[in-house]
Amino acid sequence: MPVSKEKLEELTKTARRVRRHIIEMTAEAGSGHPGGSLSCADILVALYFQEMKIDPKNPNWPDRDRFVLSKGHAAPALYAVLAERGYFPKEELKTLRKINSILQGHPDMKKTPGVDMTTGSLGQGLSAANGMALAGKLDGKSYRVYVLLGDGELEEGQVWEAAMAAAHYKLDNLTAFVDHNGLQIDGPIVQVMSPEIIQEKFRAFGWHVIDVDGHDFEDILRAIEEAKSTKGRPTVIVARTVKGKGVPYMENQVDWHGKAPSREQAEEALKALGG
Amino acid sequence: MPKIATREAYGEALAELGEEIKDIVVLDADLSKSTKTSVFAKKFPERFFNMGIAEQNLMGTAAGLATCGKIPFASTFAIFATGRAFEQIRNSICYPNLNVKIAATHAGITVGEDGATHQSIEDIALMRALPNMTVISPADATETKMAVRAAAQMKGPVYLRLGRHPVETIFGEGYEFKPGKGVILREGRDVAIIATGVMVAEALKAAEILEKDGINAMVVNIHTIKPIDEEVILKAAECGAIVTAEEHSIIGGLGSAVAEVLSEKKPVPIKRIGIKDVFGMSGKPEELMKAYGLTAEDIAEAAVRSVKKSID
């Protein structure tokens, strides 16, 4: 089902607002992970504003589609999307990482409405998503489960235990995204500990693999449709992304993995993002 | 009474409960024949998931199932469940307080011939340190069946510590099991032996040995190590001397838990019977119990010494 031009424009505008939130939130918090939040923002917007069957008024609706942010440090992106989608007031975003906030440094399903799984320790999200997908199959439910992994995160052994299990149990109700921005804390992933060739690895594990431009909504949504019509195995969408996307001085800069912008830097970023 | 391993009782209890509670699902890591989840698997194949030799994914998948209203029992050997997958239990299960039951068999040195790599002697310490976790260590088959049912019925993560080796059945059908409630199995006034798991039977035997020496020993079964029953421990402390007994390291287990309560509320001399900060080795379970000082005689001897000390 092709997406209308109007819808694409709307998604672009939403993503811009989400990126502005990410900058404002991390600047206000004085810490956090802007680079990897900006790289996955478009994927999250595509899921939450176009694809997923959800009800922000009823976050625990049993038949909802699920999303697991396995790269939990991109929490600012998830929180911004959830706030924009109406799960909680946008004013809450200012409380990120502050004492007694509903917005913890990494996602906490018991504190934040709309968060389907607690994550933050890398490598664990795909396993949880498998569990949700297995439960869906067992109960004959039609909900789908989405999970977003970082490319550096693929260095964790548990990811491959889970990748094996998802294919073994033919979890075609599960779609994984890899936010392939090429950078991790200590440098380029291929220099630190290469998980490449990511597509070949997942193929060898029995997955259906799709490559997309992680900043192109048409491309992302088309891939999701393909994943939904793929039967008998899980799908991974390897999304080429730019770390720090949208903020020129952050783009492809490894230093912006886990550092908050100063007030001045935030102003500059917001100017560049526009909107 | 016939000797039955607590893992056997677990397998039977799980298969029985599966009939009653449809949300129960079971996961194992290629050890279902040993952990006895195979009994459930045979009866409810669609609700049994073998995750292969991958304990981290085992725990994470159980967590995901729990978010969807299932009651997962995740089983493997205690060493792999609590050691290999500790951080998954911490971050994916206990932190979000998910309704996952970790039923680990082959705990302690009575694993026997497999040796130190497979003998879990730190699992109580590890699981007890986690917020939201309930830790239950049943003494026999009867108590295990009751504990499995209780675990399924309570909300939140539970660690069930089970053994490989057959143990005497101490309790009859009329036995009352309440999670978090210690049980005084024998009244006494000179010394109190506080035991858990397979050491409960040894503690009862020790009390008989002591009786012959004219020492009147109280025996308390602490099946729930967390939350611990402070009331019963304080009552035991009225004897003036305490001996704890567990098939676990003396660091971080029952002995530590009892010492924590007493040192804050009612300081009384304590002797801890357990594995003294060393690894196990291969051997027959009974031989190992002797080699590591975990027999009724060892408990009785410690009790005699502690009674003398408290008189001095």
Short mmCIF file of C-alpha atoms in Angstrom, two decimals, chain A residues 22-198:
data_model
loop_
_atom_site.label_atom_id
_atom_site.label_comp_id
_atom_site.label_asym_id
_atom_site.label_seq_id
_atom_site.Cartn_x
_atom_site.Cartn_y
_atom_site.Cartn_z
CA ILE A 22 15.98 14.87 21.34
CA ILE A 23 18.25 17.92 21.27
CA GLU A 24 16.21 19.84 23.83
CA MET A 25 15.88 16.84 26.17
CA THR A 26 19.54 15.87 26.20
CA ALA A 27 20.64 19.50 26.54
CA GLU A 28 18.26 19.96 29.47
CA ALA A 29 19.39 16.68 31.06
CA GLY A 30 23.05 17.50 30.54
CA SER A 31 23.68 13.90 29.52
CA GLY A 32 22.31 11.17 27.28
CA HIS A 33 22.86 9.77 23.82
CA PRO A 34 21.90 12.15 21.02
CA GLY A 35 23.85 10.52 18.15
CA GLY A 36 22.13 7.15 18.16
CA SER A 37 18.78 8.72 19.01
CA LEU A 38 18.93 10.92 15.91
CA SER A 39 19.98 7.99 13.72
CA CYS A 40 16.94 5.86 14.59
CA ALA A 41 14.34 8.66 14.83
CA ASP A 42 12.86 8.08 11.37
CA ILE A 43 12.42 4.35 11.96
CA LEU A 44 10.56 5.03 15.20
CA VAL A 45 8.36 7.67 13.57
CA ALA A 46 7.50 5.29 10.71
CA LEU A 47 6.50 2.62 13.21
CA TYR A 48 4.56 4.73 15.69
CA PHE A 49 2.92 7.17 13.27
CA GLN A 50 2.15 4.90 10.35
CA GLU A 51 2.55 1.24 11.02
CA MET A 52 1.86 0.04 14.52
CA LYS A 53 -1.60 -0.84 15.85
CA ILE A 54 -1.52 0.92 19.18
CA ASP A 55 -3.76 2.94 21.45
CA PRO A 56 -1.97 5.67 23.43
CA LYS A 57 -5.05 5.91 25.67
CA ASN A 58 -4.69 2.23 26.49
CA PRO A 59 -0.94 1.53 26.51
CA ASN A 60 -1.38 -2.02 27.82
CA TRP A 61 -4.01 -3.05 25.26
CA PRO A 62 -3.32 -6.81 24.97
CA ASP A 63 -3.75 -6.92 21.18
CA ARG A 64 -1.43 -4.00 20.43
CA ASP A 65 1.68 -4.25 18.31
CA ARG A 66 4.81 -4.25 20.46
CA PHE A 67 8.07 -2.37 20.17
CA VAL A 68 11.30 -3.17 22.00
CA LEU A 69 14.10 -0.62 21.91
CA SER A 70 16.96 -3.06 22.34
CA LYS A 71 19.47 -0.23 21.94
CA GLY A 72 17.98 1.33 25.04
CA HIS A 73 20.38 4.27 25.10
CA ALA A 74 18.30 5.76 22.27
CA ALA A 75 15.61 6.34 24.90
CA PRO A 76 15.31 10.08 24.05
CA ALA A 77 14.07 9.13 20.55
CA LEU A 78 11.52 6.70 21.98
CA TYR A 79 10.31 9.15 24.63
CA ALA A 80 9.96 11.93 22.06
CA VAL A 81 7.93 9.67 19.78
CA LEU A 82 5.71 8.45 22.64
CA ALA A 83 5.07 12.02 23.79
CA GLU A 84 4.27 13.17 20.25
CA ARG A 85 1.93 10.19 19.92
CA GLY A 86 0.10 11.22 23.09
CA TYR A 87 1.18 8.62 25.64
CA PHE A 88 2.12 11.35 28.11
CA PRO A 89 2.38 15.16 28.08
CA LYS A 90 5.29 16.64 26.13
CA GLU A 91 6.24 18.70 29.21
CA GLU A 92 7.47 15.45 30.77
CA LEU A 93 10.30 15.35 28.23
CA LYS A 94 12.09 18.07 30.19
CA THR A 95 12.40 15.68 33.13
CA LEU A 96 14.55 13.16 31.26
CA ARG A 97 17.18 11.59 33.54
CA LYS A 98 16.14 13.75 36.48
CA ILE A 99 15.31 12.45 39.92
CA ASN A 100 11.86 10.79 40.19
CA SER A 101 11.19 11.22 36.47
CA ILE A 102 9.02 8.78 34.53
CA LEU A 103 11.75 9.06 31.88
CA GLN A 104 14.73 7.07 33.09
CA GLY A 105 18.13 7.16 31.39
CA HIS A 106 17.19 3.89 29.72
CA PRO A 107 13.63 2.65 29.04
CA ASP A 108 11.67 1.37 32.03
CA MET A 109 8.36 -0.33 31.21
CA LYS A 110 7.09 0.15 34.74
CA LYS A 111 7.65 3.90 34.74
CA THR A 112 6.86 5.11 31.23
CA PRO A 113 3.47 4.59 29.56
CA GLY A 114 3.97 3.03 26.14
CA VAL A 115 7.30 1.36 26.84
CA ASP A 116 6.75 -2.35 26.17
CA MET A 117 10.02 -3.65 27.58
CA THR A 118 12.70 -2.48 29.96
CA THR A 119 16.02 -2.31 28.13
CA GLY A 120 19.39 -0.65 28.34
CA SER A 121 21.79 -3.49 28.84
CA LEU A 122 22.69 -4.23 25.24
CA GLY A 123 21.92 -7.56 23.65
CA GLN A 124 18.78 -8.40 25.60
CA GLY A 125 15.94 -6.87 23.58
CA LEU A 126 15.66 -9.41 20.79
CA SER A 127 15.16 -12.20 23.32
CA ALA A 128 12.30 -10.31 24.94
CA ALA A 129 10.79 -9.60 21.52
CA ASN A 130 11.01 -13.33 20.75
CA GLY A 131 9.05 -14.03 23.92
CA MET A 132 6.35 -11.57 22.90
CA ALA A 133 6.17 -13.09 19.41
CA LEU A 134 5.97 -16.63 20.85
CA ALA A 135 3.15 -15.55 23.16
CA GLY A 136 1.32 -14.03 20.18
CA LYS A 137 1.61 -17.26 18.21
CA LEU A 138 0.54 -19.34 21.20
CA ASP A 139 -2.56 -17.22 21.73
CA GLY A 140 -3.40 -16.98 18.04
CA LYS A 141 -3.15 -13.19 18.14
CA SER A 142 -2.39 -11.08 15.11
CA TYR A 143 -0.23 -8.45 16.80
CA ARG A 144 3.25 -7.87 15.45
CA VAL A 145 6.45 -7.34 17.37
CA TYR A 146 9.14 -4.86 16.36
CA VAL A 147 12.59 -4.55 17.84
CA LEU A 148 15.38 -2.10 17.12
CA LEU A 149 18.99 -3.12 17.56
CA GLY A 150 22.15 -1.09 17.25
CA ASP A 151 24.85 -2.29 14.87
CA GLY A 152 27.46 -2.23 17.63
CA GLU A 153 24.99 -4.16 19.76
CA LEU A 154 25.33 -7.09 17.35
CA GLU A 155 28.67 -7.77 19.03
CA GLU A 156 26.73 -9.19 22.00
CA GLY A 157 26.51 -12.99 21.87
CA GLN A 158 22.95 -13.07 23.17
CA VAL A 159 21.74 -11.37 19.99
CA TRP A 160 22.80 -14.42 18.01
CA GLU A 161 21.29 -16.86 20.50
CA ALA A 162 18.06 -14.96 19.97
CA ALA A 163 18.51 -14.73 16.19
CA MET A 164 18.85 -18.53 16.10
CA ALA A 165 15.74 -19.00 18.23
CA ALA A 166 13.58 -16.56 16.21
CA ALA A 167 14.30 -18.48 13.02
CA HIS A 168 13.93 -21.85 14.75
CA TYR A 169 10.47 -20.90 15.99
CA LYS A 170 9.57 -19.34 12.62
CA LEU A 171 8.64 -16.02 14.19
CA ASP A 172 7.26 -14.29 11.10
CA ASN A 173 5.30 -11.96 13.40
CA LEU A 174 8.62 -10.46 14.44
CA THR A 175 10.53 -7.74 12.57
CA ALA A 176 13.92 -6.52 13.70
CA PHE A 177 15.57 -3.30 12.62
CA VAL A 178 19.30 -2.74 12.74
CA ASP A 179 20.20 0.93 13.09
CA HIS A 180 23.32 0.62 10.96
CA ASN A 181 25.05 3.92 11.62
CA GLY A 182 28.50 2.38 11.65
CA LEU A 183 29.73 3.91 14.89
CA GLN A 184 30.05 2.79 18.49
CA ILE A 185 31.57 4.42 21.57
CA ASP A 186 35.19 3.58 20.86
CA GLY A 187 35.04 4.28 17.13
CA PRO A 188 33.81 2.84 13.83
CA ILE A 189 32.28 -0.61 14.37
CA VAL A 190 34.53 -2.14 11.74
CA GLN A 191 37.56 -1.01 13.74
CA VAL A 192 36.31 -1.85 17.25
CA MET A 193 34.86 -5.31 16.50
CA SER A 194 33.30 -5.75 13.13
CA PRO A 195 29.85 -7.34 13.09
CA GLU A 196 29.92 -7.24 9.31
CA ILE A 197 28.61 -8.54 7.01
CA ILE A 198 25.41 -8.04 8.99
#
